[in-house]
Each structure stands twice: as structure tokens, then as C-alpha cells.
Amino acid sequence: MVSWLRKSLLSLLTAALLPQFAVGAAPGFQQDQPVDEVVVALKTLKARKLSWDEKAEAMDELLASDEDGCAELCAYLAKQLKGMDASFHKQWKRMEEDFTRASAKLAESRLNKKTEARIEELRATWLKASRAKGLTKAMVHDICDPAHAELASVLDVNLVQVWDANPKLEASWTELIGLLDDLVFVHDYWRASRAELLAVADRWAKKSFVAKELPDPEGYEGMMMAKLGRAARLATVMPERDRKTFLANELLFPQLDPEEAAGVLELNRIRVRAGLSAVRLDLKLCDAGRGHSTDMVEHKFFAHDSPIPGKKSPSDRAAQAGTSGGAENIAAGQRNGHGAIRAWWYSPGHHRNMMGNHSRTGLGRFQDHWTQMFG
């Protein structure tokens, strides 16, 4: 009885001496935080002259304050993110356009009578070897490889070369990355404050600054690098018909395994450097090739002649897929499209197929087996 009474008196005394700690406080929040601290934190948060790094401490305080302080933070950041995201994309669009023009200008600037004559000489040497009946792996190494490398250095452009030739463009990229860093930083705080509010009460889910999903900028840099890389690739000096083929193929790439698409792209880059026409992507040839790759794995054979009824030859398989085709390359053991193309490049018969007078192609992968078809 005495022990119980002591505990009760101690509880009452503790409650009287420490009124700032509320019973049943929501986890993550300080209850009854002094109003002036929240006011100061909000004032710091909304100061226009301060960087987001300088506002971090204030955001941390609001994030850990009571529900109202956290809600103020979440609402303010949601509003700021909309403007920041719009501004970022506007600047990115402008830079992408400038980069595309600069890439094309750089590629064209390399051309003159001397380099054009050299291009024709290299292509003639390369194709004479590639199409020789007596082509060997040594000839590919000794003749085709050097010609291919030199042509790539003259015809292709890459991101670093474009930036080196355009310091202002590189400065714009640096500025854009700075904007992106701020965007990611602010989005992380908004997401954290949103999570805190949702963990406390369902009523916050009805608020627009909590309910509405905001674009996640985490993947923006990867997207930008991919688009700039594409712009540089398309700047390669080539006939307009080939550029149209590249663009038409791109529209179909989402229907392929990413590594199948990468293999088709790599094949056409090689052909364009050699002065050959880019080949159109035929999805039905991809289906036929993918089916043959699957059959080789599941039925444990590796050959152009298939034991599967109705699929004996490449032309049979193409017809079954609803298209036409004849020449075929097969490979096994490669982990990606680039590896498959490289394996065929150094194999004389396969090499001649890739450098042939074709108009269509398809590439089908199953696990580490690959089938490339031409029509």
C-alpha cells in the first residue's frame, strides 16, 4: 500500500514539474515546442536569400516539431517543388536543344575534301575485306578494326567532345546539375514531412500537399544523360534516310528486351560508319529469332537447322512469324547485345551477314542465347 502511494505521488510530482511532455505524444514529434522556435524556423525557411543548404537546420527543426510545424513545412515545400520542377524542365529543354545543335555542328565541322576522301578510302578498304569470300578473323582484326576505329573517330561525336567544344554549354550543364541537386534535396524533405504526417493521423491524407504525388527527380540525371547520348549519336554524319531509320527503330525499342534493342542499335552504328544503309527493325523477325533462341535452350541444340516441326530453316521460322528472312546469326554465352554483336563481328560468316545488303533485321534473345535475322 505504501509502495503504491509513493508511486502515485511520484507520478503526480513528475507531471507537475515537467508539463512540457504530454502524455500519449505522437512518435517523432515534440509536443508544445516553444512557439518562437517554430516561428524562427518558418521565417528561415521562407527567406529568399538563403540557399537550401542554409535552410536545412530550420527544416530539421520543423520536421521534428509538432504536427502544425511539420504541416507548414510540407505545404511550403510542395508549393516550392512545383515551381522548381517547372523551372528545371524549362532550362533542361533549352539545353537539350542547344546540345543537339552543337552536336550536329561539331560533326559537320570535321568534314572537308581531305577528310571526305579519307572516309571513302577507309570504307572501300573495310568493305572489300568484310565481303571477301576468304575473310578470316585475322583480316577483321588487321583491316576492318583499324578502318572502323578511324571512321568512328571522324564521324561520331560524344558528350565530352561537345562540351569541350562549347564551354558555355558545359557551364549550362553544371548549372542544371546544381538545380537538380536542390530539387532532389527539397523533394527528400517534402517526402519525409509527408511520411511524418501520414504516420500521425489519417486526416492529413486529405490535404492536397500530402495527397498529391509529386514528380520524383531522382531519375532525372539518368534521363538527361540518355537523351544527350542519343542526340550525340544522331549527330553522326549520315544520309537523312538512315537518320529516319534510327528514329523509326527507336519507336519500336520499348517492345524489345533492352539488350535486344542495344544490339540492333550497335549493328546500325557499325553499318552507317561503313557507308551501308541502316536496317529497319522488323518485330516479327525479332519474334522468330527469340523463338529460335528459346528452342535452342529448351531443346538443347545449337544450330541453324532446328528439330522443331515447321521451324527447320531460318526462312521457315520467319514465315511462321508472319514475315520473310534468310540470313541468320546465332550466338551463345553473351550477357548483352554488345557482346553478341562483338562475337559475330570476329566470326567471318556472321561478319559478312552483318555487312550484307539487307533492309530489315531482328534480334531475339533468350537467356544467354541470341539469334539475329535479316530480310
Coordinates of N, CA and C in Angstrom, one line a residue, residues 154-336:
V154 N 36.2 10.0 -86.8 CA 35.8 11.1 -87.7 C 34.3 11.4 -87.7
L155 N 33.5 10.4 -87.7 CA 32.1 10.6 -87.9 C 31.3 10.8 -86.6
D156 N 31.7 10.1 -85.6 CA 30.9 10.1 -84.3 C 31.3 11.3 -83.4
V157 N 30.4 11.7 -82.6 CA 30.7 12.7 -81.6 C 30.1 12.2 -80.3
N158 N 30.7 12.6 -79.2 CA 30.2 12.2 -77.8 C 30.1 13.4 -76.9
L159 N 29.5 13.1 -75.8 CA 29.2 14.2 -74.8 C 30.4 15.1 -74.5
V160 N 31.5 14.4 -74.2 CA 32.7 15.2 -73.7 C 33.2 16.1 -74.8
Q161 N 33.2 15.6 -76.1 CA 33.7 16.4 -77.2 C 32.8 17.6 -77.4
V162 N 31.5 17.4 -77.3 CA 30.6 18.5 -77.5 C 30.8 19.6 -76.4
W163 N 31.0 19.2 -75.1 CA 31.2 20.1 -74.1 C 32.6 20.8 -74.2
D164 N 33.6 20.0 -74.6 CA 34.9 20.6 -74.8 C 34.9 21.7 -75.9
A165 N 34.1 21.5 -76.9 CA 34.0 22.5 -78.0 C 33.0 23.7 -77.7
N166 N 32.3 23.5 -76.6 CA 31.3 24.6 -76.2 C 31.3 24.8 -74.7
P167 N 32.3 25.6 -74.2 CA 32.4 25.8 -72.8 C 31.1 26.4 -72.1
K168 N 30.4 27.2 -72.9 CA 29.2 27.8 -72.3 C 28.1 26.7 -72.1
L169 N 28.1 25.7 -73.0 CA 27.2 24.6 -72.9 C 27.5 23.8 -71.7
E170 N 28.8 23.6 -71.4 CA 29.3 22.8 -70.3 C 28.9 23.5 -69.0
A171 N 29.0 24.9 -69.0 CA 28.6 25.7 -67.8 C 27.1 25.6 -67.6
S172 N 26.4 25.5 -68.7 CA 24.9 25.4 -68.5 C 24.6 24.0 -67.9
W173 N 25.3 23.0 -68.3 CA 25.1 21.6 -67.7 C 25.4 21.7 -66.2
T174 N 26.5 22.3 -65.8 CA 26.9 22.4 -64.4 C 25.8 23.1 -63.6
E175 N 25.3 24.2 -64.2 CA 24.2 24.9 -63.5 C 23.0 24.1 -63.4
L176 N 22.7 23.3 -64.4 CA 21.5 22.5 -64.4 C 21.6 21.4 -63.3
I177 N 22.8 20.8 -63.2 CA 23.0 19.8 -62.2 C 22.9 20.4 -60.8
G178 N 23.3 21.7 -60.6 CA 23.1 22.3 -59.3 C 21.6 22.5 -59.0
L179 N 20.8 22.8 -60.0 CA 19.4 23.0 -59.8 C 18.8 21.6 -59.5
L180 N 19.3 20.6 -60.1 CA 18.8 19.2 -59.8 C 19.1 18.8 -58.4
D181 N 20.3 19.1 -58.0 CA 20.7 18.8 -56.6 C 19.7 19.4 -55.6
D182 N 19.4 20.7 -55.8 CA 18.4 21.4 -55.0 C 17.1 20.7 -55.0
L183 N 16.7 20.3 -56.2 CA 15.4 19.7 -56.4 C 15.3 18.4 -55.6
V184 N 16.3 17.6 -55.7 CA 16.4 16.3 -55.0 C 16.4 16.5 -53.5
F185 N 17.1 17.5 -53.1 CA 17.3 17.8 -51.7 C 15.9 18.2 -51.1
V186 N 15.2 19.1 -51.8 CA 13.9 19.6 -51.3 C 12.9 18.5 -51.3
H187 N 12.9 17.7 -52.4 CA 12.0 16.6 -52.5 C 12.1 15.6 -51.4
D188 N 13.4 15.3 -51.0 CA 13.6 14.4 -49.9 C 13.0 14.9 -48.6
Y189 N 13.1 16.2 -48.3 CA 12.5 16.8 -47.1 C 11.0 16.8 -47.2
W190 N 10.4 17.1 -48.4 CA 9.0 17.0 -48.5 C 8.5 15.6 -48.3
R191 N 9.2 14.6 -48.8 CA 8.7 13.2 -48.7 C 8.8 12.8 -47.2
A192 N 9.9 13.3 -46.5 CA 10.0 13.0 -45.1 C 8.9 13.6 -44.2
S193 N 8.6 14.9 -44.5 CA 7.5 15.6 -43.8 C 6.1 14.9 -44.1
R194 N 5.9 14.5 -45.3 CA 4.7 13.9 -45.7 C 4.5 12.5 -44.9
A195 N 5.6 11.8 -44.9 CA 5.6 10.5 -44.2 C 5.2 10.7 -42.7
E196 N 5.8 11.7 -42.1 CA 5.6 12.0 -40.7 C 4.1 12.3 -40.4
L197 N 3.5 13.1 -41.3 CA 2.1 13.5 -41.1 C 1.2 12.3 -41.3
L198 N 1.5 11.5 -42.3 CA 0.6 10.3 -42.6 C 0.7 9.3 -41.4
A199 N 1.9 9.2 -40.7 CA 2.1 8.3 -39.6 C 1.3 8.7 -38.4
V200 N 0.9 10.0 -38.3 CA 0.3 10.6 -37.1 C -1.2 10.4 -37.2
A201 N -1.8 10.9 -38.3 CA -3.3 10.9 -38.4 C -3.7 10.8 -39.9
D202 N -4.8 10.0 -40.1 CA -5.4 9.9 -41.4 C -5.9 11.2 -42.0
R203 N -6.2 12.1 -41.2 CA -6.8 13.4 -41.7 C -5.8 14.1 -42.6
W204 N -4.5 13.9 -42.4 CA -3.6 14.6 -43.3 C -3.6 14.1 -44.7
A205 N -4.0 12.9 -44.9 CA -4.0 12.3 -46.3 C -5.0 13.1 -47.2
K206 N -5.9 13.8 -46.6 CA -6.9 14.6 -47.4 C -6.3 15.9 -47.8
K207 N -5.2 16.4 -47.3 CA -4.6 17.7 -47.6 C -3.9 17.5 -49.0
S208 N -4.1 18.5 -49.8 CA -3.5 18.5 -51.2 C -2.0 18.3 -51.2
F209 N -1.3 19.0 -50.2 CA 0.1 18.9 -50.2 C 0.7 17.6 -49.7
V210 N -0.2 16.8 -49.2 CA 0.1 15.4 -48.8 C -0.4 14.4 -49.8
A211 N -1.7 14.6 -50.2 CA -2.3 13.6 -51.1 C -1.7 13.5 -52.4
K212 N -1.3 14.6 -53.0 CA -0.8 14.6 -54.4 C 0.6 14.2 -54.5
E213 N 0.9 13.1 -55.3 CA 2.2 12.7 -55.5 C 3.0 13.7 -56.4
L214 N 4.2 14.0 -56.0 CA 5.0 15.0 -56.8 C 6.1 14.2 -57.6
P215 N 6.4 14.7 -58.7 CA 7.5 14.0 -59.5 C 8.7 13.8 -58.8
D216 N 9.3 12.6 -58.8 CA 10.5 12.2 -58.1 C 11.7 12.6 -59.0
P217 N 12.5 13.5 -58.7 CA 13.6 13.9 -59.5 C 14.8 13.0 -59.5
E218 N 14.8 11.9 -58.7 CA 15.9 11.1 -58.5 C 16.4 10.5 -59.9
G219 N 15.5 10.2 -60.8 CA 16.0 9.6 -62.1 C 16.2 10.7 -63.2
Y220 N 16.1 11.9 -62.9 CA 16.3 13.0 -63.9 C 17.7 12.9 -64.6
E221 N 18.7 12.8 -63.8 CA 20.1 12.9 -64.4 C 20.3 11.7 -65.3
G222 N 19.8 10.5 -65.0 CA 20.0 9.4 -65.9 C 19.2 9.6 -67.2
M223 N 18.0 10.2 -67.1 CA 17.2 10.5 -68.3 C 17.9 11.6 -69.1
M224 N 18.5 12.6 -68.5 CA 19.2 13.6 -69.3 C 20.4 13.1 -70.0
M225 N 21.2 12.2 -69.3 CA 22.4 11.7 -69.9 C 22.0 10.8 -71.1
A226 N 20.9 10.0 -71.0 CA 20.5 9.2 -72.1 C 20.1 10.0 -73.3
K227 N 19.4 11.1 -73.0 CA 18.9 11.9 -74.2 C 20.1 12.7 -74.8
L228 N 21.0 13.1 -74.0 CA 22.2 13.8 -74.6 C 23.0 12.8 -75.4
G229 N 23.1 11.5 -74.9 CA 23.9 10.5 -75.7 C 23.2 10.2 -77.0
R230 N 21.8 10.2 -76.9 CA 21.1 9.9 -78.2 C 21.3 11.1 -79.2
A231 N 21.3 12.3 -78.7 CA 21.5 13.5 -79.6 C 22.9 13.4 -80.2
A232 N 23.9 13.0 -79.5 CA 25.2 12.9 -80.0 C 25.3 11.8 -81.1
R233 N 24.6 10.6 -80.8 CA 24.6 9.5 -81.8 C 23.9 10.0 -83.1
L234 N 22.8 10.7 -83.0 CA 22.1 11.1 -84.2 C 22.8 12.2 -84.9
A235 N 23.8 12.8 -84.3 CA 24.6 13.8 -85.0 C 25.7 13.2 -85.9
T236 N 25.9 11.9 -85.8 CA 26.8 11.2 -86.7 C 26.5 11.5 -88.1
V237 N 27.5 11.9 -88.9 CA 27.3 12.2 -90.3 C 26.7 11.0 -91.0
M238 N 25.5 11.1 -91.6 CA 24.9 10.0 -92.3 C 23.8 10.6 -93.2
P239 N 23.4 9.8 -94.2 CA 22.3 10.3 -95.1 C 21.0 10.4 -94.2
E240 N 20.1 11.3 -94.6 CA 18.9 11.6 -93.9 C 18.0 10.3 -93.8
R241 N 18.0 9.5 -94.8 CA 17.2 8.3 -94.8 C 17.6 7.3 -93.6
D242 N 19.0 7.3 -93.4 CA 19.4 6.5 -92.2 C 19.0 7.1 -90.9
R243 N 19.1 8.4 -90.8 CA 18.6 9.0 -89.6 C 17.2 8.7 -89.3
K244 N 16.4 8.7 -90.3 CA 15.0 8.4 -90.2 C 14.8 6.9 -89.7
T245 N 15.6 6.1 -90.2 CA 15.6 4.6 -89.8 C 15.9 4.5 -88.3
F246 N 16.9 5.2 -87.9 CA 17.3 5.2 -86.5 C 16.1 5.7 -85.6
L247 N 15.4 6.7 -86.0 CA 14.3 7.3 -85.3 C 13.1 6.3 -85.3
A248 N 12.8 5.7 -86.5 CA 11.7 4.8 -86.6 C 12.0 3.5 -85.7
N249 N 13.2 3.1 -85.6 CA 13.6 1.9 -84.8 C 13.4 2.2 -83.3
E250 N 13.8 3.5 -82.9 CA 13.7 3.9 -81.5 C 12.2 3.7 -81.1
L251 N 11.3 4.1 -81.9 CA 9.9 4.0 -81.5 C 9.4 2.5 -81.2
L252 N 10.2 1.6 -81.8 CA 9.8 0.2 -81.5 C 10.6 -0.5 -80.4
F253 N 11.7 0.2 -80.0 CA 12.6 -0.4 -79.0 C 11.9 -0.8 -77.7
P254 N 10.9 0.0 -77.2 CA 10.2 -0.4 -76.0 C 9.5 -1.8 -76.0
Q255 N 9.3 -2.3 -77.2 CA 8.7 -3.6 -77.3 C 9.7 -4.7 -77.3
L256 N 11.0 -4.4 -77.2 CA 12.1 -5.3 -77.1 C 12.7 -5.4 -75.7
D257 N 13.4 -6.5 -75.5 CA 14.3 -6.6 -74.3 C 15.4 -5.5 -74.6
P258 N 15.7 -4.7 -73.5 CA 16.7 -3.6 -73.7 C 18.0 -4.0 -74.4
E259 N 18.4 -5.2 -74.1 CA 19.7 -5.7 -74.7 C 19.5 -6.1 -76.2
E260 N 18.3 -6.5 -76.5 CA 18.0 -6.7 -78.0 C 18.1 -5.4 -78.7
A261 N 17.4 -4.3 -78.1 CA 17.4 -3.0 -78.7 C 18.9 -2.5 -78.8
A262 N 19.7 -2.7 -77.8 CA 21.1 -2.3 -77.8 C 21.9 -2.9 -78.9
G263 N 21.6 -4.2 -79.2 CA 22.2 -4.9 -80.3 C 21.9 -4.4 -81.6
V264 N 20.6 -4.1 -81.8 CA 20.1 -3.5 -83.1 C 20.8 -2.2 -83.3
L265 N 20.8 -1.4 -82.3 CA 21.4 0.0 -82.4 C 22.9 -0.1 -82.7
E266 N 23.6 -1.1 -82.1 CA 25.0 -1.2 -82.3 C 25.3 -1.7 -83.8
L267 N 24.5 -2.6 -84.3 CA 24.6 -3.1 -85.7 C 24.5 -1.9 -86.6
N268 N 23.5 -1.0 -86.4 CA 23.3 0.1 -87.4 C 24.4 1.1 -87.3
R269 N 24.9 1.3 -86.1 CA 26.0 2.3 -86.0 C 27.2 1.8 -86.8
I270 N 27.5 0.5 -86.7 CA 28.6 -0.1 -87.5 C 28.3 0.1 -89.0
R271 N 27.1 -0.2 -89.4 CA 26.8 -0.2 -90.8 C 26.9 1.3 -91.4
V272 N 26.4 2.2 -90.6 CA 26.5 3.6 -91.1 C 27.9 4.1 -91.2
R273 N 28.8 3.7 -90.3 CA 30.2 4.1 -90.4 C 30.8 3.5 -91.6
A274 N 30.4 2.3 -92.0 CA 30.9 1.7 -93.2 C 30.3 2.2 -94.5
G275 N 29.3 3.1 -94.4 CA 28.6 3.7 -95.5 C 27.5 2.8 -96.0
L276 N 27.1 1.8 -95.3 CA 25.9 1.0 -95.6 C 24.7 1.6 -95.0
S277 N 23.5 1.2 -95.6 CA 22.3 1.7 -95.1 C 21.9 1.1 -93.8
A278 N 21.3 1.9 -92.9 CA 20.8 1.3 -91.6 C 19.7 0.4 -92.0
V279 N 19.5 -0.7 -91.2 CA 18.5 -1.6 -91.5 C 17.3 -1.4 -90.5
R280 N 16.1 -1.5 -91.1 CA 14.9 -1.3 -90.3 C 14.6 -2.5 -89.3
L281 N 14.1 -2.1 -88.2 CA 13.7 -3.2 -87.2 C 12.4 -3.8 -87.6
D282 N 12.4 -5.2 -87.7 CA 11.2 -6.0 -88.0 C 10.9 -6.8 -86.8
L283 N 9.8 -6.4 -86.1 CA 9.5 -7.0 -84.8 C 9.2 -8.5 -85.0
K284 N 8.7 -8.9 -86.2 CA 8.3 -10.3 -86.5 C 9.6 -11.1 -86.6
L285 N 10.7 -10.5 -87.2 CA 11.9 -11.2 -87.2 C 12.5 -11.3 -85.8
C286 N 12.3 -10.4 -85.0 CA 12.7 -10.5 -83.6 C 11.9 -11.6 -82.9
D287 N 10.6 -11.8 -83.2 CA 9.9 -12.9 -82.6 C 10.4 -14.2 -83.1
A288 N 10.7 -14.3 -84.4 CA 11.3 -15.5 -84.9 C 12.6 -15.9 -84.3
G289 N 13.5 -14.8 -84.2 CA 14.8 -15.0 -83.6 C 14.7 -15.4 -82.1
R290 N 13.8 -14.8 -81.4 CA 13.6 -15.1 -80.0 C 13.1 -16.5 -79.8
G291 N 12.2 -16.9 -80.7 CA 11.7 -18.3 -80.6 C 12.8 -19.3 -80.9
H292 N 13.7 -19.0 -81.8 CA 14.8 -20.0 -82.1 C 15.8 -20.0 -80.9
S293 N 16.0 -18.9 -80.3 CA 16.9 -18.8 -79.1 C 16.3 -19.7 -78.0
T294 N 15.0 -19.5 -77.8 CA 14.3 -20.3 -76.8 C 14.4 -21.8 -77.1
D295 N 14.1 -22.1 -78.3 CA 14.2 -23.6 -78.7 C 15.6 -24.2 -78.5
M296 N 16.6 -23.4 -78.8 CA 18.0 -23.9 -78.6 C 18.3 -24.2 -77.2
V297 N 17.8 -23.3 -76.3 CA 18.0 -23.5 -74.8 C 17.1 -24.7 -74.3
E298 N 15.9 -24.7 -74.6 CA 14.9 -25.7 -74.1 C 15.1 -27.1 -74.7
H299 N 15.6 -27.2 -75.9 CA 15.7 -28.5 -76.6 C 17.2 -28.9 -76.7
K300 N 18.1 -28.0 -76.1 CA 19.5 -28.3 -76.0 C 20.2 -28.7 -77.4
F301 N 20.1 -27.7 -78.3 CA 20.8 -27.8 -79.5 C 21.4 -26.4 -79.9
F302 N 22.3 -26.3 -80.8 CA 22.9 -25.1 -81.2 C 23.2 -25.2 -82.7
A303 N 22.2 -24.7 -83.5 CA 22.4 -24.9 -84.9 C 21.3 -24.0 -85.6
H304 N 21.6 -23.8 -86.9 CA 20.6 -23.1 -87.8 C 19.5 -24.0 -88.2
D305 N 19.7 -25.3 -88.3 CA 18.7 -26.2 -88.6 C 18.0 -26.7 -87.3
S306 N 16.7 -26.5 -87.2 CA 16.0 -26.8 -85.9 C 15.3 -28.1 -86.0
P307 N 15.2 -28.9 -84.9 CA 14.5 -30.1 -84.9 C 13.0 -29.9 -84.7
I308 N 12.6 -28.7 -84.5 CA 11.2 -28.4 -84.2 C 10.4 -28.4 -85.5
P309 N 9.3 -29.1 -85.6 CA 8.5 -29.2 -86.8 C 8.0 -27.8 -87.2
G310 N 8.2 -27.5 -88.5 CA 7.8 -26.2 -89.0 C 8.8 -25.1 -88.8
K311 N 9.8 -25.4 -88.1 CA 10.9 -24.4 -87.8 C 12.3 -24.8 -88.3
K312 N 12.3 -25.7 -89.3 CA 13.6 -26.3 -89.7 C 14.6 -25.2 -90.1
S313 N 14.3 -24.3 -91.0 CA 15.2 -23.3 -91.5 C 14.9 -21.9 -91.0
P314 N 15.9 -21.0 -91.2 CA 15.6 -19.6 -90.8 C 14.4 -19.0 -91.6
S315 N 14.2 -19.4 -92.9 CA 13.1 -18.9 -93.7 C 11.8 -19.5 -93.2
D316 N 11.8 -20.7 -92.7 CA 10.6 -21.4 -92.1 C 10.2 -20.6 -90.9
R317 N 11.2 -20.3 -90.0 CA 10.9 -19.6 -88.8 C 10.4 -18.2 -89.0
A318 N 10.9 -17.5 -90.0 CA 10.5 -16.2 -90.4 C 9.0 -16.2 -90.9
A319 N 8.7 -17.2 -91.8 CA 7.4 -17.3 -92.3 C 6.4 -17.6 -91.2
Q320 N 6.8 -18.5 -90.3 CA 5.9 -18.8 -89.2 C 5.5 -17.6 -88.3
A321 N 6.5 -16.6 -88.3 CA 6.3 -15.4 -87.5 C 5.5 -14.3 -88.3
G322 N 5.3 -14.7 -89.6 CA 4.5 -13.7 -90.4 C 5.3 -12.8 -91.2
T323 N 6.6 -13.1 -91.5 CA 7.4 -12.2 -92.3 C 8.3 -13.1 -93.2
S324 N 9.4 -12.5 -93.7 CA 10.3 -13.2 -94.5 C 11.7 -12.9 -94.1
G325 N 12.6 -13.9 -94.3 CA 14.0 -13.7 -93.9 C 14.8 -14.9 -94.3
G326 N 16.1 -14.7 -94.4 CA 17.0 -15.8 -94.8 C 18.3 -15.9 -94.0
A327 N 19.1 -14.9 -94.1 CA 20.4 -14.9 -93.4 C 20.2 -14.9 -91.9
E328 N 21.0 -15.6 -91.1 CA 20.8 -15.7 -89.7 C 22.1 -15.9 -89.0
N329 N 22.3 -15.2 -87.9 CA 23.4 -15.4 -87.0 C 22.9 -15.9 -85.6
I330 N 23.7 -16.9 -85.0 CA 23.3 -17.4 -83.7 C 24.6 -17.3 -82.8
A331 N 24.3 -17.1 -81.5 CA 25.4 -17.0 -80.6 C 25.0 -17.5 -79.2
A332 N 25.9 -17.9 -78.4 CA 25.5 -18.3 -77.0 C 26.6 -17.9 -76.0
G333 N 26.2 -17.5 -74.8 CA 27.2 -17.2 -73.8 C 27.4 -15.7 -73.6
Q334 N 26.8 -14.9 -74.4 CA 26.9 -13.4 -74.2 C 25.9 -12.9 -73.3
R335 N 26.3 -11.9 -72.4 CA 25.3 -11.4 -71.4 C 24.6 -10.2 -71.9
N336 N 25.0 -9.5 -73.0 CA 24.3 -8.3 -73.5 C 24.4 -8.2 -75.0

